[in-house]
Coordinates of C-alpha atoms and ligand atoms in Angstrom, one line a residue:
X25 CA 17.0 12.3 -17.1
X26 CA 14.8 10.7 -14.5
X27 CA 11.0 10.7 -15.3
X28 CA 9.1 13.2 -13.1
X29 CA 5.6 12.3 -14.1
X30 CA 4.4 9.0 -15.7
X31 CA 3.4 9.2 -19.4
X32 CA 2.3 6.4 -21.7
X33 CA 5.4 6.6 -23.9
X34 CA 7.5 5.8 -20.9
X35 CA 5.7 2.5 -20.6
X36 CA 6.2 1.7 -24.3
X37 CA 9.8 2.6 -24.1
X38 CA 10.3 0.4 -21.0
X39 CA 8.8 -2.5 -23.0
X40 CA 11.5 -2.0 -25.7
X41 CA 14.4 -1.4 -23.3
X42 CA 13.8 -4.5 -21.1
X43 CA 13.2 -6.9 -24.1
X44 CA 16.8 -8.2 -23.9
X45 CA 16.4 -9.2 -20.3
X46 CA 12.7 -9.9 -19.5
X47 CA 10.4 -12.3 -21.3
X48 CA 7.2 -11.4 -23.2
X49 CA 5.0 -13.8 -21.2
X50 CA 2.0 -15.7 -22.6
X51 CA -1.6 -14.9 -22.0
X52 CA -3.2 -18.3 -21.5
X53 CA -6.9 -19.1 -21.7
X54 CA -8.3 -20.8 -18.5
X55 CA -11.1 -23.2 -19.3
X56 CA -11.3 -24.1 -15.6
X57 CA -11.9 -20.4 -14.6
X58 CA -14.3 -20.0 -17.5
X59 CA -16.3 -22.9 -16.0
X60 CA -16.4 -21.4 -12.5
X61 CA -17.0 -17.7 -13.5
X62 CA -18.8 -17.8 -16.8
X63 CA -16.4 -15.3 -18.2
X64 CA -13.6 -15.7 -20.7
X65 CA -10.6 -15.7 -18.4
X66 CA -7.0 -15.4 -19.5
X67 CA -3.9 -15.7 -17.3
X68 CA -0.9 -13.4 -17.7
X69 CA 1.9 -15.8 -16.9
X70 CA 4.4 -13.7 -15.0
X71 CA 5.0 -16.9 -13.0
X72 CA 7.0 -17.9 -16.1
X73 CA 8.9 -14.7 -16.1
X74 CA 12.7 -14.6 -15.7
X75 CA 13.5 -14.8 -11.9
X76 CA 10.0 -16.2 -11.3
X77 CA 8.2 -12.9 -11.0
X78 CA 7.2 -9.7 -13.0
X79 CA 9.7 -7.7 -10.9
X80 CA 12.4 -8.1 -13.5
X81 CA 10.6 -5.7 -15.7
X82 CA 10.8 -2.7 -13.3
X83 CA 14.3 -3.6 -12.1
X84 CA 15.7 -3.9 -15.6
X85 CA 14.0 -0.6 -16.7
X86 CA 15.5 1.2 -13.7
X87 CA 19.0 -0.1 -14.3
X88 CA 18.8 1.0 -18.0
X89 CA 17.8 4.5 -16.9
X90 CA 20.9 5.0 -14.7
X91 CA 24.0 7.0 -15.9
X92 CA 27.3 5.2 -16.4
X93 CA 28.6 6.8 -13.2
X94 CA 25.6 5.6 -11.2
X95 CA 25.9 2.1 -12.6
X96 CA 29.6 2.2 -11.7
X97 CA 28.9 3.0 -8.0
X98 CA 26.2 0.3 -7.7
X99 CA 22.6 -0.1 -6.5
X100 CA 20.9 -1.0 -3.3
X101 CA 17.3 -2.0 -2.4
X102 CA 15.1 -3.5 0.3
X103 CA 12.9 -6.4 -0.7
X104 CA 10.4 -9.0 0.5
X105 CA 12.3 -11.3 -1.9
X106 CA 11.2 -11.1 -5.5
X107 CA 12.3 -7.5 -6.2
X108 CA 15.7 -8.3 -4.7
X109 CA 16.1 -11.3 -6.8
X110 CA 15.1 -9.5 -9.9
X111 CA 17.4 -6.6 -9.2
X112 CA 20.3 -8.9 -8.5
X113 CA 19.7 -10.7 -11.8
X114 CA 19.4 -7.5 -13.9
X115 CA 22.5 -6.1 -12.1
X116 CA 24.5 -9.2 -12.9
X117 CA 23.4 -9.0 -16.6
X118 CA 24.5 -5.4 -16.8
X119 CA 27.7 -5.7 -14.7
X120 CA 26.4 -3.6 -11.8
X121 CA 27.1 -4.3 -8.1
X122 CA 23.9 -4.8 -6.2
X123 CA 23.3 -4.8 -2.4
X124 CA 20.0 -6.3 -1.2
X125 CA 18.6 -5.7 2.3
X126 CA 16.0 -8.2 3.5
X127 CA 14.1 -8.5 6.8
X128 CA 14.4 -11.8 8.8
X129 CA 10.8 -12.6 7.7
X130 CA 11.8 -13.2 4.1
X131 CA 11.5 -16.9 3.1
X132 CA 14.8 -18.9 2.9
X133 CA 14.2 -20.0 -0.7
X134 CA 14.1 -16.3 -1.8
X135 CA 17.2 -15.4 0.3
X136 CA 19.2 -18.2 -1.3
X137 CA 18.1 -17.2 -4.8
X138 CA 19.4 -13.7 -4.3
X139 CA 22.7 -14.9 -3.0
X140 CA 23.2 -17.3 -5.9
X141 CA 23.1 -14.3 -8.2
X142 CA 26.2 -12.8 -6.7
X143 CA 24.5 -9.8 -4.9
X144 CA 25.6 -8.7 -1.5
X145 CA 22.8 -9.8 0.8
X146 CA 22.2 -8.1 4.2
X147 CA 19.7 -9.5 6.6
X148 CA 18.6 -6.6 8.7
X149 CA 15.6 -6.0 10.9
X150 CA 12.5 -7.8 12.1
X151 CA 10.3 -6.4 9.3
X152 CA 10.4 -4.5 6.0
X153 CA 10.4 -1.1 7.7
X154 CA 13.6 -1.9 9.7
X155 CA 15.3 -3.4 6.6
X156 CA 14.5 -0.1 4.8
X157 CA 16.2 1.9 7.5
X158 CA 19.3 -0.1 7.1
X159 CA 19.2 0.2 3.3
X160 CA 18.8 4.0 3.6
X161 CA 21.8 4.2 5.8
X162 CA 24.0 2.1 3.6
X163 CA 22.8 4.0 0.5
X164 CA 24.0 7.2 2.0
X165 CA 27.3 5.8 3.3
X166 CA 28.3 4.1 0.1
X167 CA 26.9 6.5 -2.5
X168 CA 24.7 3.8 -4.0
X169 CA 21.5 4.4 -6.0
X170 CA 18.3 3.3 -4.2
X171 CA 16.1 1.1 -6.4
X172 CA 12.8 1.3 -4.5
X173 CA 10.6 -1.8 -5.0
X174 CA 7.6 0.2 -6.0
X175 CA 7.6 3.9 -5.4
X176 CA 9.7 4.8 -8.5
X177 CA 8.5 5.9 -11.9
X178 CA 11.0 3.8 -13.8
X179 CA 9.9 0.7 -11.8
X180 CA 6.2 1.6 -12.4
X181 CA 6.8 2.1 -16.1
X182 CA 8.6 -1.3 -16.3
X183 CA 5.7 -3.1 -14.6
X184 CA 3.3 -1.2 -16.9
X185 CA 4.7 -3.1 -19.9
X186 CA 2.5 -6.0 -18.8
X187 CA -0.6 -4.0 -19.7
X188 CA 0.8 -3.2 -23.2
X189 CA 1.2 -7.0 -23.8
X190 CA -2.2 -7.8 -22.4
X191 CA -3.9 -5.2 -24.7
X192 CA -2.0 -6.5 -27.7
X193 CA -3.1 -10.1 -27.0
X194 CA -6.7 -9.7 -25.8
X195 CA -9.0 -7.4 -27.8
X196 CA -12.1 -5.9 -26.0
X197 CA -11.2 -7.0 -22.6
X198 CA -13.5 -5.8 -19.8
X199 CA -11.5 -6.3 -16.6
X200 CA -7.9 -6.9 -15.5
X201 CA -7.2 -8.3 -12.0
X202 CA -3.9 -7.4 -10.4
X203 CA -2.2 -8.4 -7.1
X204 CA -1.7 -5.3 -5.0
X205 CA 0.9 -4.6 -2.3
X206 CA 3.0 -1.4 -2.6
X207 CA 1.2 -0.7 -5.8
X208 CA 4.0 -0.5 -8.4
X209 CA 2.5 -3.3 -10.4
X210 CA -1.0 -2.0 -10.2
X211 CA 0.0 1.6 -10.9
X212 CA 1.9 0.7 -14.0
X213 CA -0.8 -1.6 -15.4
X214 CA -3.8 0.7 -14.4
X215 CA -2.2 3.8 -15.8
X216 CA -1.3 2.2 -19.2
X217 CA -4.7 0.5 -19.5
X218 CA -6.6 3.6 -18.7
X219 CA -4.6 5.7 -21.2
X220 CA -5.3 3.2 -24.0
X221 CA -8.6 1.7 -23.1
X222 CA -10.3 3.7 -20.3
X223 CA -13.4 1.5 -20.1
X224 CA -11.4 -1.5 -18.9
X225 CA -11.9 -2.0 -15.1
X226 CA -8.9 -2.5 -13.0
X227 CA -9.4 -4.6 -9.8
X228 CA -6.7 -4.8 -7.2
X229 CA -6.4 -7.8 -4.8
X230 CA -4.6 -7.9 -1.5
X231 CA -4.6 -10.3 1.4
X232 CA -6.8 -9.7 4.5
X233 CA -3.6 -9.9 6.6
X234 CA -2.1 -6.5 6.4
X235 CA -3.4 -4.8 3.2
X236 CA -1.4 -1.6 3.6
X237 CA -2.5 0.1 0.4
X238 CA -6.2 -0.6 0.8
X239 CA -6.1 0.6 4.4
X240 CA -4.2 3.7 3.4
X241 CA -6.6 4.5 0.6
X242 CA -9.5 4.3 3.0
X243 CA -7.8 6.6 5.5
X244 CA -6.6 9.0 2.9
X245 CA -3.0 8.8 4.3
X246 CA -0.3 6.2 4.9
X247 CA -1.4 3.7 7.5
X248 CA 1.1 1.6 9.4
X249 CA 0.0 -2.0 9.3
X250 CA 1.2 -4.8 11.5
X251 CA 3.0 -7.4 9.4
X252 CA 1.5 -10.8 10.0
X253 CA 2.7 -14.1 8.5
X254 CA 0.8 -14.8 5.3
X255 CA 0.9 -17.2 2.3
X256 CA 1.1 -14.1 0.2
X257 CA 4.5 -13.2 1.5
X258 CA 5.3 -11.2 -1.7
X259 CA 2.5 -8.8 -0.7
X260 CA 3.7 -8.3 2.9
X261 CA 5.0 -4.9 4.2
X262 CA 3.8 -1.4 4.4
X263 CA 4.0 1.6 2.2
X264 CA 6.9 4.0 2.4
X265 CA 6.0 7.0 4.6
X266 CA 7.2 9.5 2.0
X267 CA 5.2 7.8 -0.8
X268 CA 5.1 10.0 -3.9
X269 CA 3.7 7.9 -6.7
X270 CA 1.9 4.7 -6.1
X271 CA -0.7 5.9 -3.5
X272 CA -2.0 8.6 -5.8
X273 CA -1.8 6.4 -9.0
X274 CA -3.7 3.5 -7.3
X275 CA -6.3 6.0 -5.9
X276 CA -6.9 7.6 -9.3
X277 CA -6.8 4.5 -11.6
X278 CA -8.0 1.5 -9.6
X279 CA -11.8 0.7 -9.8
X280 CA -12.3 -1.9 -7.1
X281 CA -10.3 -3.5 -4.3
X282 CA -10.8 -7.0 -3.1
X283 CA -9.4 -8.8 0.0
X284 CA -8.8 -12.5 0.2
X285 CA -8.3 -14.8 3.2
X286 CA -5.5 -17.3 3.8
X287 CA -7.8 -20.2 3.0
X288 CA -8.8 -18.6 -0.3
X289 CA -5.1 -18.0 -1.2
X290 CA -4.3 -21.7 -0.4
X291 CA -7.3 -22.8 -2.5
X292 CA -6.0 -20.6 -5.4
X293 CA -2.5 -22.0 -5.3
X294 CA -3.9 -25.5 -5.3
X295 CA -6.2 -24.6 -8.2
X296 CA -3.4 -23.4 -10.3
X297 CA -1.5 -26.6 -9.8
X298 CA -4.5 -28.9 -10.3
X299 CA -6.2 -27.1 -13.2
X300 CA -3.1 -25.8 -15.0
X301 CA -0.1 -27.7 -13.7
X302 CA 1.3 -24.4 -12.7
X303 CA 3.3 -23.5 -9.6
X304 CA 2.1 -20.0 -8.5
X305 CA 3.1 -18.5 -5.2
X306 CA 0.5 -17.1 -2.7
X307 CA 1.0 -13.5 -3.7
X308 CA 0.8 -14.4 -7.3
X309 CA -2.4 -16.4 -6.9
X310 CA -4.6 -13.7 -5.2
X311 CA -6.3 -12.8 -8.4
X312 CA -7.4 -16.4 -8.9
X313 CA -8.5 -16.4 -5.3
X314 CA -10.7 -13.4 -5.9
X315 CA -12.3 -15.1 -8.9
X316 CA -12.8 -18.5 -7.1
X317 CA -14.4 -16.8 -4.1
X318 CA -16.6 -14.7 -6.4
X319 CA -15.5 -11.5 -4.7
X320 CA -15.1 -9.3 -7.8
X321 CA -18.3 -7.3 -8.1
X322 CA -18.3 -6.3 -11.7
X323 CA -16.4 -8.9 -13.7
X324 CA -17.6 -8.4 -17.2
X325 CA -17.1 -11.1 -19.9
X326 CA -13.5 -10.9 -20.8
X327 CA -11.1 -11.0 -17.9
X328 CA -7.3 -10.9 -17.6
X329 CA -5.7 -12.1 -14.4
X330 CA -2.0 -11.4 -13.6
X331 CA -0.3 -14.4 -12.1
X332 CA 2.5 -12.3 -10.7
X333 CA 5.0 -14.8 -9.4
X334 CA 6.0 -18.5 -8.9
X335 CA 8.5 -18.4 -6.1
X336 CA 6.8 -20.6 -3.4
X337 CA 9.0 -22.9 -1.4
X338 CA 8.5 -26.6 -1.8
X339 CA 7.7 -26.8 2.0
X340 CA 4.9 -24.3 1.7
X341 CA 3.5 -26.0 -1.4
X342 CA 3.6 -29.4 0.3
X343 CA 1.7 -27.9 3.3
X344 CA -1.0 -26.5 1.1
X345 CA -1.4 -29.8 -0.7
X346 CA -1.5 -31.8 2.5
X347 CA -4.1 -29.6 4.1
X348 CA -6.3 -29.7 1.1
X349 CA -6.0 -33.5 0.9
X350 CA -6.8 -33.8 4.6
X351 CA -9.9 -31.6 4.2
X352 CA -11.2 -33.7 1.3
Ligands
LIG421 C1 6.0 -7.6 -5.5 C2 4.9 -8.5 -5.8 C3 3.6 -8.2 -5.9 C4 3.1 -6.8 -5.6 O1 3.7 -5.7 -6.3 P1 3.6 -4.3 -5.8 O2 4.2 -3.5 -6.9 O3 4.3 -4.2 -4.5 O4 2.1 -3.9 -5.5 C5 2.7 -9.1 -6.3 N1 3.0 -10.4 -6.6 C6 4.3 -10.8 -6.5 C7 4.6 -12.2 -6.8 C8 5.3 -9.9 -6.1 O5 6.6 -10.3 -6.1

């Protein structure tokens, strides 16, 4: 039975179900961020997750929820890269056929990683909206199950398992900082946190270039944004027009939204490398960017930051390092 409304037990059961496929990631103290913010900051290392991002959690939970017949027919999705890779991996593990539609804007390193996992890759459209149209068409033609990257309760419950781990590892935390795009990650984390520890503040961070969720919340309806190139490519793309779950969940459970610039994202990626010897992609580093730029209004003393992914190309990483060294 598909879930109709999110409940806390769904998040706990997701955590159990995905355990054979996804890692329980570490929550690592950051001395460097303590020095810059004065708060005790811990990093949730989803950059060390299987497939290089948290998206394996939702994808695995969704596949486990399907009937045998649905698994037999196969699944399809549209992705800015990390969700497609995660679904391809989980599908391979469970012996399910996966079709992944991506727009032409998706970085080459992410496209190659999807192909290497044996999924059928379809490059369709100039942007995420066009790729979604193609995916919807194929889904109907081939009788596949759509695994939406964020607006799906099984996906949201899977991503929410991160909150359960944070709460287990970090007593009395004040604030959790979460990258925000379609809002599957933030919905799951914010919902679970508020059910267990309602005083914890949840801060969402998007990039200034095309923050679809933040604009839509302001307008009170789905806003079409123009997709621009950004270092936070994992956060690019709009909300689905028929959004059912993530817009209301983010609206109800997020306390504060912060936007970060391209320079601030580059600085954060560099910081993760320099201070922690960790490779974090732009979209994964926006929480650190929000801290370094001191944009979070009400930080508190004990802060968890989700580093949501690692999948940056070597070329982009080299560019960020070179620009930083030229500026110095
Ligand atoms: C998908 C993704 C996000 C955003 O997740 P949403 O559920 O779409 O808000 C953040 N960081 C990384 C690395 C991602 O791949």
